[in-house]
Amino acid sequence: MADLSVNFAGIKSPNPFWLASAPPTNMGSMVERAFDAGWGGAVWKTLGEPIVNVCSRLASIDMGPQRMMGLNNIELITDRPLDVNLREIRECKRKYPKNALIISLMVESKREAWHEIAKKVEDTGADGVELNFGCPHGMSERGMGAAMGQVPDYTCMVTEWVKEATKLPVIVKLTPNVTSILPPGRAAVKGGADALSLINTINSMMGVDLETMIPHPNVNGMAAHGGYCGPAVKPIALNMVSELARDPEVNIPISGIGGISTWRDAAEFLLLGATTVQVCTAVMHYGYRIVEDMIDGLSNYLDEKGFASVGDIIGMSTRRVTDWGNLDLHYKTVARIDHSLCIQCNLCHIACEDGAHQCVPLVEINGKRWPVVDEQECVGCNLCYLVCPSPGCISMVRLDDGSQPLTWREMTSRQPETMTGD
Amino acid sequence: MSQKSPITTQEIEHNFREIAPPLTEAEAIFEANRCVYCFDAPCTRACPTHIDVPAFIKKIASGNLLGSARVIFDANPIGATCARVCPVEALCEGACVENVLMDKPIEIGRLQRYATDYVMERGRDLFKAGEPNGKSAGIIGCGPAGISCATYLARLGYDVTIYDRKPLAGGLNTYGMAEYKMTQKVSTEEAAMAEHLGVKFKLNTEIGTDISLSDLESHHDAIFLGTGLGATGRLNIPGEDLQGVYDALDFIEKIKARDWANVPIGRTVAVIGAGNTAIDAVTQARRLGAERVLMIYRRSQKEMPAYEYEYELAKKDAVEFWWQTAPVEIMAGEDGSRVAALRCVRMELGEPDSSGRRSAQAIAGSEFDIPVDMVIKALGQQKMREFFGNVAGLKLDNSGRVIVNRETMQTDNPKYFAGGDCVNGGREAVDASQAGKLAAMGIHKALTGEQVEFAGARIPLLEETQDIKSH
Ligand SMILES: Cc1cc2nc3c(=O)[nH]c(=O)nc-3n(C[C@H](O)[C@H](O)[C@H](O)COP(=O)(O)OP(=O)(O)OC[C@H]3O[C@@H](n4cnc5c(N)ncnc54)[C@H](O)[C@@H]3O)c2cc1C
Ligand SMILES: Cc1cc2nc3c(=O)[nH]c(=O)nc-3n(C[C@H](O)[C@H](O)[C@H](O)COP(=O)(O)O)c2cc1C
Ligand code: SF4
Ligand code: SF4
Ligand code: SF4
């Protein structure tokens, strides 16, 4: 069995699976049950000045029968007294010395306030701190959370404050509610961060009750925007993680967060440069028990692929991500349909007809109408392949021999005049 | 002379195609994602081996088929057989919450097959034999109970030998399961999985004749009785030994070899009995090409012991049901040796007796003859009282079942443990598998004092019942 243990900025963890700072890490008894279930680490629910939450706090979006494709929350940071949390953290670390215990923090933008809380946490024996610069609702109205993460100078400044006060590894948790993730990421590095984690939740409005016309979640007739997470946000998170992992100025470990529900999701984050992953929504949906298949599935996958350690795959796919201008314009694929697997739903036809390049006509063969790809016209966009409900029926087939790659960069540097009209 | 089928071998092969074909990848993924992943799941509770059903199904959904199969075989060493033969409607699928939500349970059995096929086709070893602990166990009977007990003991490091009088391993999984549910290969491959763990198989070896019980006792530290049940009961009516009269188990065993030319089949076949074995006999007789198949039962449909869906299957096969009818004589034709007719009598049902079953009384003068050229007796198997009489101190209950401690499966002779049909009187393969697991735990406890807990040994209980916090 492959070695799943990781060293994340000096924090040792038996596996890369951590709980994100959220309700599943609200208190000691919960984190302990999570460690018993197999979670390698946990980021404690964000500590700070205890707040008062509203009652109705979550809303979600379903995809057909699948509940909670996306989850939205307007919950704030911990509502429990600081000393109670600190006592439980100390206790938990004592009972579970091998697990990674990271404490998420968010206090007002004052140097002394950050110094004080960082010292108190260091005192508990916890393994690290995570600075919550990401919460996009409520806390940001008070100048904290995303309000901090959206201004690179603040990110850098507060990171420096915390680094002054503690020797513990400092992880900066970034908000995705920015136009580019690079400036805040680089600012954290500049401030001395030991690692980054992302993403926190995305600004969202979940929908409106069409009977009452009140948006979700309804708090006595009113609603506020919330933070979006769950399976739906995974592609956004993966992009941001891979951008930071590829950035030469950011050479610190990354903890990937956002929509991770299975070992497959986790493996994708690792391949794109995350050293650990954090999970919230999937645990809120199904419980701590999901980590069992995450561990089992990832370790079977590593065995199958012949890797001895999870460290071997971290960042393996980042070199496969590049800028558009470096993609090969001569790479040529076309769709091919295997009629023996075709159920004749004609979705490929109508998708190509109305949504692509009109190259999957329906052709009469032996008295039946079959979709047939006009390979001359097909631009290889993948759409029919994506809509086809029958597995393996449509495949994308490569036609060029790969011998003459040509990128847009190369093309424009050779003959820039041909590109000016675009 | 054996009777030949009027249909071709190709037609017979077609008739015996699998009744529940494997799921395609698309079907499996769709079905796995339909499961809501219950906590404290009712399906797991309903499974006699308490397989963690939501866990194995979610592993199919996540693409971890190896892990999925491990969850299944961890709790049930004959998980591939069970995927095909379990009466799921009465067990896991009957308990599935989707019955309430969608009126359509998750197809747990077929998903279980999907995952187990994955490893069986690739010959993956899922478990390791334990460090040899110097102890030895002898297992009599290579059915599901014996294979299960042997598998778990091997995982604990025991030196295990299974003895069976039959030439192939698997017990009734190999020799008894309706051919359209499962072929012998699945069962013998499961036995091979146990063999990979180091279990030794001594087949064609009958304990009591080829090897004596006392020999066995001197060789092994513990002995497990997984002997199942004995021969089919006799009708005790004239003509029972005529040519063309078969025991249902012998008839099914011949089918299992798939040597169609040598499987006897009449044109008009009367099957006597109405249990699950009788159903297997009628449905398979039809598939072999019998033109008329009659099921003869002394009581009414209400009392028939077969499962409802097995009865439905027989109805679909156009079987004729002769309720409240009892055979009184099997009559020979002109040659004096071959069966030509079955003489029956009509029955009248009285008040329920102490067991709740209505007694059946013959109606005087109601005799009538049905022309048949084959009779299959499916009266249920007898207990092996004589064999058990040779085990010192072993106690049997009134109906001939071996008495054991329900947790450890230990008999009144502390060296002997028992489980499966010989203890429960004849239930399902999955019950025998669970009994073998409990017995392995019981043997280990008795020989080492250590209490081990295999997956699904008990219904997983919440750690503690939480009290509602009152304010
Ligand atoms: C016709 C038929 C169809 C069935 N169909 C189903 C079904 O669809 N689904 C289902 O779940 N269950 C079914 N069952 C029930 C199931 O087969 C049994 O519950 C199960 O096989 C019992 O397992 P066992 O290990 O206790 O005994 P068995 O499977 O009967 O195995 C006992 C073994 O012990 C051997 N043995 C006995 N005495 C000796 C001895 N002295 N020396 C050496 N070997 C000995 C026998 O040869 C046999 O191989 C069916 C049963 C029958 C009869
Ligand atoms: C109800 C709820 C509360 C959360 N509270 C916090 C928090 O206190 N601090 C924090 O850093 N992130 C918080 N998050 C964000 C999660 O830690 C995580 O970044 C986000 O949910 C994305 O991961 P997921 O898709 O696995 O849920 C919260 C999320 C939810 C759903
Ligand atoms: S999940 Fe629990 S706390 Fe939330 S509304 Fe339901 S019962 Fe109440
Ligand atoms: S979408 Fe797929 S299944 Fe449907 S018609 Fe096209 S090729 Fe056939
Ligand atoms: S009861 Fe049905 S839905 Fe629930 S876990 Fe079992 S198979 Fe899945």
Coordinates of N, CA and C in Angstrom, one line a residue, chain A residues 92-181:
Chain A
C92 N -7.5 18.0 22.5 CA -7.6 17.2 21.2 C -6.2 16.9 20.7
K93 N -5.3 17.9 20.8 CA -3.9 17.7 20.3 C -3.2 16.7 21.2
R94 N -3.5 16.7 22.5 CA -2.9 15.8 23.4 C -3.3 14.4 23.1
K95 N -4.6 14.2 22.8 CA -5.2 12.9 22.5 C -4.8 12.4 21.1
Y96 N -4.6 13.3 20.2 CA -4.3 12.9 18.8 C -3.0 13.5 18.3
P97 N -1.8 13.1 18.9 CA -0.6 13.8 18.6 C -0.2 13.6 17.1
K98 N -0.6 12.5 16.5 CA -0.2 12.2 15.1 C -1.0 13.0 14.0
N99 N -2.2 13.5 14.4 CA -3.0 14.1 13.4 C -2.6 15.6 13.4
A100 N -2.9 16.2 12.2 CA -2.6 17.6 12.0 C -3.7 18.5 12.5
L101 N -3.4 19.4 13.4 CA -4.5 20.2 14.0 C -4.1 21.7 13.7
I102 N -4.9 22.3 12.8 CA -4.6 23.7 12.4 C -5.7 24.6 12.9
I103 N -5.4 25.7 13.4 CA -6.4 26.6 13.9 C -6.6 27.8 13.0
S104 N -7.9 27.9 12.6 CA -8.2 29.1 11.7 C -8.5 30.3 12.6
L105 N -8.0 31.4 12.1 CA -8.1 32.7 12.9 C -8.7 33.8 12.1
M106 N -9.4 34.7 12.7 CA -9.9 35.9 12.1 C -10.3 36.9 13.2
V107 N -9.5 38.0 13.3 CA -9.8 39.0 14.3 C -9.7 40.3 13.6
E108 N -10.1 41.4 14.3 CA -10.1 42.7 13.6 C -8.7 43.1 13.2
S109 N -8.7 44.1 12.3 CA -7.4 44.4 11.7 C -6.5 45.3 12.6
K110 N -6.1 44.7 13.7 CA -5.2 45.3 14.7 C -4.1 44.4 15.0
R111 N -2.9 44.9 14.9 CA -1.7 44.1 15.2 C -1.7 43.4 16.5
E112 N -2.1 44.1 17.6 CA -2.2 43.4 18.9 C -3.2 42.3 18.9
A113 N -4.3 42.5 18.3 CA -5.3 41.5 18.3 C -4.8 40.2 17.6
W114 N -4.1 40.3 16.5 CA -3.6 39.1 15.8 C -2.4 38.5 16.6
H115 N -1.6 39.4 17.2 CA -0.5 38.9 18.1 C -1.1 38.0 19.2
E116 N -2.1 38.6 19.9 CA -2.6 38.0 21.1 C -3.2 36.6 20.7
I117 N -4.0 36.5 19.6 CA -4.7 35.2 19.4 C -3.7 34.2 18.9
A118 N -2.7 34.7 18.1 CA -1.7 33.7 17.6 C -0.9 33.1 18.8
K119 N -0.6 33.9 19.8 CA 0.2 33.4 20.9 C -0.7 32.4 21.7
K120 N -1.9 32.8 21.9 CA -2.8 31.9 22.6 C -2.9 30.5 21.9
V121 N -3.0 30.5 20.6 CA -3.1 29.2 19.9 C -1.8 28.5 20.0
E122 N -0.6 29.2 19.8 CA 0.6 28.5 19.9 C 0.8 27.7 21.2
D123 N 0.2 28.3 22.3 CA 0.2 27.8 23.6 C -0.5 26.5 23.7
T124 N -1.5 26.2 22.8 CA -2.3 25.0 23.0 C -1.5 23.7 22.5
G125 N -0.4 24.0 21.7 CA 0.2 22.8 21.1 C -0.3 22.5 19.7
A126 N -1.2 23.3 19.2 CA -1.6 23.0 17.8 C -0.5 23.1 16.8
D127 N -0.7 22.5 15.6 CA 0.4 22.4 14.6 C 0.6 23.6 13.7
G128 N -0.4 24.4 13.6 CA -0.3 25.6 12.7 C -1.5 26.5 12.8
V129 N -1.4 27.6 12.1 CA -2.6 28.5 12.1 C -3.0 28.7 10.6
E130 N -4.2 29.0 10.4 CA -4.7 29.3 9.1 C -5.4 30.7 9.2
L131 N -5.0 31.6 8.4 CA -5.6 33.0 8.5 C -6.8 33.0 7.5
N132 N -7.9 33.2 8.1 CA -9.2 33.2 7.3 C -9.3 34.6 6.6
F133 N -8.8 34.8 5.4 CA -9.0 36.0 4.7 C -10.0 35.8 3.6
G134 N -11.0 34.9 3.9 CA -11.8 34.5 2.8 C -13.3 34.6 3.0
C135 N -13.8 34.6 4.2 CA -15.2 34.6 4.4 C -15.9 35.8 3.7
P136 N -16.8 35.5 2.7 CA -17.3 36.6 1.8 C -18.6 37.3 2.3
H137 N -19.1 36.9 3.5 CA -20.3 37.4 3.9 C -20.2 37.8 5.4
G138 N -21.0 38.8 5.8 CA -21.0 39.1 7.2 C -19.7 39.6 7.8
M139 N -18.7 38.8 7.9 CA -17.5 39.2 8.5 C -16.8 40.3 7.6
S140 N -17.0 40.2 6.3 CA -16.4 41.2 5.4 C -17.1 42.5 5.6
E141 N -18.3 42.5 6.0 CA -19.0 43.8 6.3 C -18.3 44.5 7.5
R142 N -17.7 43.7 8.3 CA -17.0 44.2 9.5 C -15.5 44.4 9.2
G143 N -15.1 44.4 7.9 CA -13.7 44.7 7.6 C -12.8 43.5 7.7
M144 N -13.4 42.3 7.9 CA -12.6 41.1 8.1 C -12.8 40.1 7.0
G145 N -12.2 39.0 7.0 CA -12.4 37.9 6.0 C -12.0 38.4 4.6
A146 N -13.0 38.3 3.7 CA -12.7 38.6 2.3 C -12.2 40.1 2.1
A147 N -12.7 40.9 3.0 CA -12.4 42.3 2.9 C -10.8 42.5 3.0
M148 N -10.2 41.5 3.7 CA -8.8 41.5 3.9 C -8.1 40.8 2.7
G149 N -8.7 39.7 2.3 CA -8.1 38.9 1.3 C -8.2 39.5 -0.1
Q150 N -9.1 40.5 -0.2 CA -9.3 41.1 -1.6 C -8.3 42.3 -1.8
V151 N -7.6 42.7 -0.7 CA -6.6 43.8 -0.8 C -5.2 43.2 -0.5
P152 N -4.4 43.0 -1.6 CA -3.1 42.3 -1.3 C -2.3 42.9 -0.3
D153 N -2.3 44.3 -0.2 CA -1.5 44.9 0.9 C -1.9 44.5 2.3
Y154 N -3.2 44.4 2.5 CA -3.7 43.9 3.8 C -3.2 42.5 4.1
T155 N -3.4 41.7 3.0 CA -3.0 40.3 3.2 C -1.6 40.1 3.6
C156 N -0.7 40.9 3.0 CA 0.7 40.9 3.3 C 0.9 41.4 4.7
M157 N 0.3 42.5 5.0 CA 0.5 43.1 6.3 C 0.1 42.2 7.5
V158 N -1.1 41.6 7.4 CA -1.6 40.8 8.5 C -0.8 39.5 8.6
T159 N -0.4 39.0 7.5 CA 0.5 37.8 7.5 C 1.8 38.1 8.3
E160 N 2.4 39.3 8.0 CA 3.6 39.7 8.7 C 3.3 39.7 10.2
W161 N 2.2 40.3 10.6 CA 1.9 40.5 12.0 C 1.9 39.1 12.7
V162 N 1.2 38.1 12.0 CA 1.1 36.8 12.6 C 2.5 36.2 12.7
K163 N 3.2 36.3 11.6 CA 4.6 35.7 11.6 C 5.4 36.3 12.7
E164 N 5.2 37.6 13.1 CA 6.0 38.2 14.2 C 5.7 37.5 15.5
A165 N 4.5 37.0 15.6 CA 4.0 36.6 16.9 C 4.2 35.1 17.2
T166 N 4.3 34.3 16.1 CA 4.4 32.8 16.3 C 5.4 32.1 15.5
K167 N 5.9 31.0 16.0 CA 6.8 30.2 15.2 C 6.0 29.1 14.4
L168 N 4.8 29.0 14.7 CA 4.0 28.0 14.0 C 3.9 28.3 12.5
P169 N 3.8 27.2 11.7 CA 3.6 27.5 10.3 C 2.3 28.3 10.1
V170 N 2.3 29.2 9.2 CA 1.2 30.1 8.9 C 0.7 29.8 7.5
I171 N -0.6 29.4 7.5 CA -1.3 29.1 6.2 C -2.2 30.3 5.9
V172 N -2.2 30.8 4.8 CA -3.1 31.9 4.4 C -4.2 31.4 3.6
K173 N -5.5 31.5 4.0 CA -6.6 30.9 3.3 C -7.2 32.1 2.4
L174 N -7.2 31.8 1.1 CA -7.5 32.9 0.1 C -9.0 32.9 -0.3
T175 N -9.5 34.0 -0.6 CA -10.8 34.1 -1.1 C -10.8 34.0 -2.7
P176 N -11.8 33.3 -3.2 CA -11.8 33.3 -4.7 C -12.5 34.5 -5.3
N177 N -13.0 35.4 -4.4 CA -13.8 36.5 -4.9 C -12.9 37.7 -5.4
V178 N -12.0 37.4 -6.3 CA -11.0 38.3 -6.8 C -10.9 38.1 -8.3
T179 N -10.4 39.1 -9.1 CA -10.3 38.9 -10.5 C -9.1 38.0 -10.8
S180 N -8.0 38.1 -10.1 CA -7.0 37.1 -10.3 C -6.5 36.7 -8.9
I181 N -6.2 35.4 -8.8 CA -5.8 34.8 -7.5 C -4.3 35.1 -7.3

